[in-house]
Coordinates of C-alpha atoms and ligand atoms in Angstrom, one line a residue:
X1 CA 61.2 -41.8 51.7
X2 CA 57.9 -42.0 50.4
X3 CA 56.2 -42.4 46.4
X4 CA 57.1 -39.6 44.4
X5 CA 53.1 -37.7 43.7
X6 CA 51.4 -38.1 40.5
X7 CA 50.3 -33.9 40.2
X8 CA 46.7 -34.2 38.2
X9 CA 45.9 -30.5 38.7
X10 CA 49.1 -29.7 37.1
X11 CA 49.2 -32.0 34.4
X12 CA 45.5 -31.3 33.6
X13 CA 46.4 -27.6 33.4
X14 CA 49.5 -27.9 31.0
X15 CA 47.4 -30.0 28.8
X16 CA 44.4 -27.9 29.0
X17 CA 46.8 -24.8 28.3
X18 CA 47.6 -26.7 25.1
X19 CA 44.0 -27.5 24.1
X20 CA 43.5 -23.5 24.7
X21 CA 46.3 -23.2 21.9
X22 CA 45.2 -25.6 19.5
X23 CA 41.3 -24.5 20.1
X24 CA 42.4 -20.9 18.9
X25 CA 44.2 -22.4 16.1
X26 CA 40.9 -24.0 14.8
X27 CA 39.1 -20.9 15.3
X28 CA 40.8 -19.1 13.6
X29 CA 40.6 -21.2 10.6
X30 CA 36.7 -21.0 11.3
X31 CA 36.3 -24.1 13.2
X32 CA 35.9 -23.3 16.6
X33 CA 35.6 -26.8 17.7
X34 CA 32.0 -27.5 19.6
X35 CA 30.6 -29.7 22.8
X36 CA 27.1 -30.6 23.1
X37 CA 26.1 -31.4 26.5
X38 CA 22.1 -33.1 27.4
X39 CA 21.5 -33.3 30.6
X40 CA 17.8 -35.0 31.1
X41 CA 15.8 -34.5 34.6
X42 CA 17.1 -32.8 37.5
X43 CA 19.7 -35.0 39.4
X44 CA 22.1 -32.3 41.3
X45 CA 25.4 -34.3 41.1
X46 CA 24.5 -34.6 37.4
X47 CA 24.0 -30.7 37.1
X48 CA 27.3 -30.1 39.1
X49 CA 29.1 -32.8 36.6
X50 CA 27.6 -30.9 33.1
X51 CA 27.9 -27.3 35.0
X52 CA 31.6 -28.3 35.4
X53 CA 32.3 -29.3 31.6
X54 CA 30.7 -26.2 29.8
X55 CA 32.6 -23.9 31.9
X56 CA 36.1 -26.2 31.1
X57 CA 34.7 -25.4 27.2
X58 CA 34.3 -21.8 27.9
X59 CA 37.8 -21.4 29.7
X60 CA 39.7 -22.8 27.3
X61 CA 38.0 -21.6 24.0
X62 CA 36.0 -24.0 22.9
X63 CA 32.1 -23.6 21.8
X64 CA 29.6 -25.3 24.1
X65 CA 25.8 -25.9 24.5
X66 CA 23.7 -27.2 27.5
X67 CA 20.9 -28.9 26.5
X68 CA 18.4 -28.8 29.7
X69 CA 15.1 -31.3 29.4
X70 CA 12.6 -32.2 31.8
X71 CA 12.8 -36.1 33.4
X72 CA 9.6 -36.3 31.4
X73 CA 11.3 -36.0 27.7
X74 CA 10.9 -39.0 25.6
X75 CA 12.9 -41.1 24.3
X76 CA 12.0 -40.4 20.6
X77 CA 12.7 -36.7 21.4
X78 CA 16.1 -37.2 22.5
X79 CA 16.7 -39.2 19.9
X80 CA 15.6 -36.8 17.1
X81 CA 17.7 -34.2 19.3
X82 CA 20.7 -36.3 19.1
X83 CA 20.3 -36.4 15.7
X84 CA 20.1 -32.6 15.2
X85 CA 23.4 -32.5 16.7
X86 CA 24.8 -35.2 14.8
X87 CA 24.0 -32.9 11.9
X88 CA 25.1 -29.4 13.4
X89 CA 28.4 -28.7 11.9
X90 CA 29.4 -26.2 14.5
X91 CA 28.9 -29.0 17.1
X92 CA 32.1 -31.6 17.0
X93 CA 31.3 -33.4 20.5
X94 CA 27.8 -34.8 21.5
X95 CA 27.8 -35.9 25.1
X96 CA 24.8 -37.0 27.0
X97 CA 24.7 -36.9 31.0
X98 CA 24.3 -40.0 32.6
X99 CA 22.2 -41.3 34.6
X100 CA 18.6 -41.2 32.6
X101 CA 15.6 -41.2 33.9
X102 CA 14.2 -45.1 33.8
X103 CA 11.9 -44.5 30.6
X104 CA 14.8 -44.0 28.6
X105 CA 17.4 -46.9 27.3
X106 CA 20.4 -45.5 27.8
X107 CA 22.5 -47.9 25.3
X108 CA 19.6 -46.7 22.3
X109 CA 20.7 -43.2 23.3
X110 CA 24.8 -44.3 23.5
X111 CA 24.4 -45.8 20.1
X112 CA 22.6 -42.9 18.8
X113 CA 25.6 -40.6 19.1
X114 CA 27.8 -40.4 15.7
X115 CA 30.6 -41.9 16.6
X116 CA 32.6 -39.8 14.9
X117 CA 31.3 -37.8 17.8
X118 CA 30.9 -39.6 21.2
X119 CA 33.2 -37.5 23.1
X120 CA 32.8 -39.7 25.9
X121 CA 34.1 -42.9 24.0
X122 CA 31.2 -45.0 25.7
X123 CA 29.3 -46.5 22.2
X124 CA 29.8 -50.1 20.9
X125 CA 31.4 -48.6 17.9
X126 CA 33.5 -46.6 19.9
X127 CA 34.9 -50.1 21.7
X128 CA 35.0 -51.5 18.6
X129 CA 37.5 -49.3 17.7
X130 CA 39.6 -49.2 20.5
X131 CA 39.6 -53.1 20.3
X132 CA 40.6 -53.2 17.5
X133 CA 43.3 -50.7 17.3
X134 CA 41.6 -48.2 15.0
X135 CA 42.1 -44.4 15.7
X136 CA 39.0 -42.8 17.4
X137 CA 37.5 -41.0 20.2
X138 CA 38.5 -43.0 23.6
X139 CA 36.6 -42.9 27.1
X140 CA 38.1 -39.8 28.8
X141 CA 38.8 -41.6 32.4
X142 CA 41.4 -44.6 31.1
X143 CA 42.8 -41.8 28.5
X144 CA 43.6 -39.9 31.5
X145 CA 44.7 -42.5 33.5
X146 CA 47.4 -43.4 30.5
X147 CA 48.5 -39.8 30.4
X148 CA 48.8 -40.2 34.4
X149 CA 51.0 -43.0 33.9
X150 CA 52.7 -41.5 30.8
X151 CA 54.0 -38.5 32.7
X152 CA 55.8 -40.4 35.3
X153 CA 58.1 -41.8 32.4
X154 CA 57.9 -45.3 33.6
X155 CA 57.7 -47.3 30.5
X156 CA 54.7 -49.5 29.9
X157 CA 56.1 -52.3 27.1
X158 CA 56.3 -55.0 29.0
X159 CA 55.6 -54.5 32.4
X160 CA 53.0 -55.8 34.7
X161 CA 49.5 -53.8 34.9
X162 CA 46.8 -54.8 37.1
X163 CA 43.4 -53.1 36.7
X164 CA 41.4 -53.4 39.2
X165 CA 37.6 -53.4 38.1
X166 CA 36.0 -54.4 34.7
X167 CA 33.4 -51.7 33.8
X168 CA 32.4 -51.0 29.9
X169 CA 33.6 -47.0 31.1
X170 CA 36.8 -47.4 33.1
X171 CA 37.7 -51.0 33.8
X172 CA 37.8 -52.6 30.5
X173 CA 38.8 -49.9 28.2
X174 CA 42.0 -49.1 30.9
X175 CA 43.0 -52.8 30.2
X176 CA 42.6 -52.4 26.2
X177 CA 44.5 -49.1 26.5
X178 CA 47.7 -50.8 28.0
X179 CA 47.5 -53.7 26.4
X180 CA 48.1 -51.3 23.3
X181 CA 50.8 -49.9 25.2
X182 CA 52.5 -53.1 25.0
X183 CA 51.7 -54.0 29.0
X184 CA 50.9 -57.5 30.0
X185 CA 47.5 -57.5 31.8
X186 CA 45.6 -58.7 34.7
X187 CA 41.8 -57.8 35.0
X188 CA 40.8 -58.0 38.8
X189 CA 37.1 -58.1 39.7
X190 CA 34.8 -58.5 42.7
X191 CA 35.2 -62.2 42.0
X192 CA 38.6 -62.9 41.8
X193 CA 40.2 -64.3 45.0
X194 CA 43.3 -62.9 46.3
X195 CA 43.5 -59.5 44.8
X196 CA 46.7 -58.8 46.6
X197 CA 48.8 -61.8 45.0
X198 CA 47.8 -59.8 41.9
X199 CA 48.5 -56.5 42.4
X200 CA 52.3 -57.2 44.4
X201 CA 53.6 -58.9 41.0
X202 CA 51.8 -55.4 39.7
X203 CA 54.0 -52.5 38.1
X204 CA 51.2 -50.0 37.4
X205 CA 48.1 -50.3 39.4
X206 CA 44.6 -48.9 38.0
X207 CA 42.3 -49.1 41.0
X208 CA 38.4 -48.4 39.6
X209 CA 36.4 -49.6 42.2
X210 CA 34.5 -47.8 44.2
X211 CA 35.3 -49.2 47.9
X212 CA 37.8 -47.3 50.2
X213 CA 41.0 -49.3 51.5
X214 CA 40.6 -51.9 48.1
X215 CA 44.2 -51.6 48.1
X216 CA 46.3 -51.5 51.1
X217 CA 49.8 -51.1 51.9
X218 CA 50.6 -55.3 51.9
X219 CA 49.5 -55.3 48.5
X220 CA 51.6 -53.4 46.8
X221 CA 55.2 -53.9 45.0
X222 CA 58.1 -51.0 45.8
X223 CA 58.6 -48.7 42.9
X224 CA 55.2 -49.6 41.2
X225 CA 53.0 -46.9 39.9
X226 CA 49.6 -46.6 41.5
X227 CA 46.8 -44.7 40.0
X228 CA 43.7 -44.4 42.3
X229 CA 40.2 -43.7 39.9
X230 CA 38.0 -44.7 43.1
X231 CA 35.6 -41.5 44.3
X232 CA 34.5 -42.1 47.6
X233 CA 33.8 -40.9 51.3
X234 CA 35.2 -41.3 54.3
X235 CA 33.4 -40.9 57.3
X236 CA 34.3 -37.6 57.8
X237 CA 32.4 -37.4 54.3
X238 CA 35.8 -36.1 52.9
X239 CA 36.2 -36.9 48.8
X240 CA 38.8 -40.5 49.5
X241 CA 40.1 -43.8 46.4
X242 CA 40.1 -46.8 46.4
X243 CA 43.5 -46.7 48.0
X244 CA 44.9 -46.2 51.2
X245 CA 47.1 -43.5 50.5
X246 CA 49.5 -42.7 53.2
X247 CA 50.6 -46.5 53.7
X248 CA 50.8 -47.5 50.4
X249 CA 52.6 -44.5 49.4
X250 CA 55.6 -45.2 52.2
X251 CA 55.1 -48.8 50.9
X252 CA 56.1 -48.0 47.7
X253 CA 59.4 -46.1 48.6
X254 CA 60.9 -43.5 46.6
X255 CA 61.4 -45.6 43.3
X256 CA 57.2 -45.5 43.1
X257 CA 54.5 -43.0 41.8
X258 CA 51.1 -42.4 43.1
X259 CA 47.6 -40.4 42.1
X260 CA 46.0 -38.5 45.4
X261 CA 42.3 -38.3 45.8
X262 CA 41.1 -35.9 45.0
X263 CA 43.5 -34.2 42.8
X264 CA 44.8 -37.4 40.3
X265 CA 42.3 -38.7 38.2
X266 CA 40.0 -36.6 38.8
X267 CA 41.0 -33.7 36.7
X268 CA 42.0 -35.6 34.5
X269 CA 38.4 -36.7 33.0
X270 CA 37.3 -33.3 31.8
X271 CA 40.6 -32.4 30.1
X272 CA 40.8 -35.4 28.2
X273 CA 36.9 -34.7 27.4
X274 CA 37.7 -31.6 26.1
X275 CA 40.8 -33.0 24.4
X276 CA 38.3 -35.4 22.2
X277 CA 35.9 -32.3 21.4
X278 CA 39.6 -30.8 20.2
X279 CA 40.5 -34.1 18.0
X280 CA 36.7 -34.6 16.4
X281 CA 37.1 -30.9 15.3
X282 CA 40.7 -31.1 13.6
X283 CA 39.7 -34.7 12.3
X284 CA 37.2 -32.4 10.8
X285 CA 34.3 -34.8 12.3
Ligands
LIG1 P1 31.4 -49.8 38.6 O1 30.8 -49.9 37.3 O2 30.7 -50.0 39.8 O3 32.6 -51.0 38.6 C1 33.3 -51.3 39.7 C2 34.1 -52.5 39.4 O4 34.8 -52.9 40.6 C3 33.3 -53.8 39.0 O5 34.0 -54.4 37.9 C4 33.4 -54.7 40.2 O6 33.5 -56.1 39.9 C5 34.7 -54.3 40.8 N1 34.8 -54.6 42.3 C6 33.8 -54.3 43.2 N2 34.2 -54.8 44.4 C7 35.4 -55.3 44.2 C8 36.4 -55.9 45.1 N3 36.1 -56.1 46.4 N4 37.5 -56.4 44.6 C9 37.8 -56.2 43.3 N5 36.9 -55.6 42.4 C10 35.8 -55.2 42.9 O7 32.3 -48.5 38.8 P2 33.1 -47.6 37.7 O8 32.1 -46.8 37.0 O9 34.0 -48.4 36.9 O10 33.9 -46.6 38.7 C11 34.8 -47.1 39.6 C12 35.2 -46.0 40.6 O11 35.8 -45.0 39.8 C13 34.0 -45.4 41.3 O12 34.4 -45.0 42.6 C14 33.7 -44.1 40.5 O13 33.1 -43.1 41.2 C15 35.1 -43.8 40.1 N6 35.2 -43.0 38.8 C16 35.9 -41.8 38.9 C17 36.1 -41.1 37.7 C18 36.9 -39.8 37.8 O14 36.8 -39.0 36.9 N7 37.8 -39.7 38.8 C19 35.4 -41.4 36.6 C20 34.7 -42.6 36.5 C21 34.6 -43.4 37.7 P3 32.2 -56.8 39.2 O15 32.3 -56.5 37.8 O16 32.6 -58.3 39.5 O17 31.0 -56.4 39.9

């Protein structure tokens, strides 16, 4: 008996069915809640990723703009247009695509944002918040991966969680995020030692690295929950985690829960993006 499957694609769609509801509900009331989306030069995986959100915003009821600019755009004028939107009442969400173009600082244009806002949950006073506890706007991937975890109804308060990866978008704010949840943490990293004698004491398992096979069947405990953010390729060029799926699945044995790639986390990211255009607008932000 293998892990029981962590269903993104499903959970994603009953939560965006909900969004749908409450987006209408807003509407209604005259505040159709609003995403802003800049995209800056003409990077193809970055006009695939902003493509991708507008149409999530149109599906499910919400208002959204695309904001096209030339790789040549200063940074002044994306400033001042950042601070057009941060003024727009119709617009509750104000997300710009990442990368930039080299010119540009992308931490001036972060900190820019309103926080009240930053959809994407990436500005200082965004972090501060989540550090400190404070309700706000949090960065969609982690919030995804906690409603991953939260579905399988494994309880977090004090268990185990290994994260796996210490980014300011994914790594760090996954650990904060459990750590609220009243998990005890471990923050892995490309320097610590023996990852495995981490991650087999591990209940839950984030995995954000970017490298296939990080986590391999020896390295796991039965019955832990394993949630896989990696994006990858493997050399058939076929979309692959940071995990290596079928033999840590049977590893974990029927007690455990685990994300696929693609179909886990993935999903995930734009629902909770539009989820945070949803709570700016009924925060009235
Ligand atoms: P990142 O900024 O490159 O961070 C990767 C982290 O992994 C770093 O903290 C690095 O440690 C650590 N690391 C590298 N090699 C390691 C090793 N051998 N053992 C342990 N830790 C190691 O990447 P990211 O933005 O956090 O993204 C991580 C992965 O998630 C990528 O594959 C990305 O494509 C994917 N992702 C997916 C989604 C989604 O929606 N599904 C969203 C965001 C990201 P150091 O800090 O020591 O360098």
């Amino acid at each position: 008996m293998t892990a029981q499957l962590i269903d993104g694609t499903a959970l994603s769609q009953r939560l965006r069915a909900d969004i749908g509801r409450r987006a209408a509900a807003l509407a209604a009331t005259g505040r159709r809640p609003g995403l802003a989306v800049i995209l800056v030069g003409d990077d193809p995986a970055s006009a695939v990723y902003v493509r991708n959100k507008v149409r999530a915003c149109a599906e499910h009821g919400l208002h959204s703009v695309l904001e096209r600019y030339p790789a040549t755009l200063s940074q002044d004028e994306l400033l001042a247009r950042i601070a057009s939107l941060n003024a727009d009442p119709a617009i509750h969400g104000v997300l710009v695509q990442m990368p930039l173009p080299v010119h540009i600082d992308p931490h001036a244009v972060i900190a820019a944002i309103d926080v009240r806002k930053d959809v994407d949950g990436f500005s200082v006073d965004a972090a501060g918040e989540l550090l400190t506890g404070l309700p706000g706007l949090r960065p969609c991937t982690p919030w995804g991966c906690m409603k991953l975890i939260e579905s399988t109804g494994v309880p977090l308060r004090g268990r185990h969680a290994v994260v796996i990866g210490r980014s300011n978008t994914v790594g760090k704010p996954m650990a904060l995020l459990l750590l609220q949840a009243d998990a005890t943490i471990t923050v892995c990293h490309s320097r610590t030692p023996d990852l495995g004698e981490h991650t087999r004491r591990a209940d839950i398992v984030v995995a954000a690295v970017g490298r296939r096979h990080t986590v391999t069947a020896d390295m796991v405990k039965p019955g832990a929950v394993i949630i896989d953010v990696g994006m990858n390729r493997d050399e058939q060029g076929r979309l692959c985690g940071d995990v290596d799926f079928g033999p840590v699945r049977e590893a974990l044995g029927p007690a455990g829960f685990i994300t696929p790639v693609p179909g886990g986390v993935g999903p995930m990211t734009i629902t909770m993006l539009l989820a945070n255009t949803l709570q700016a607008a009924e925060a009235g932000r």
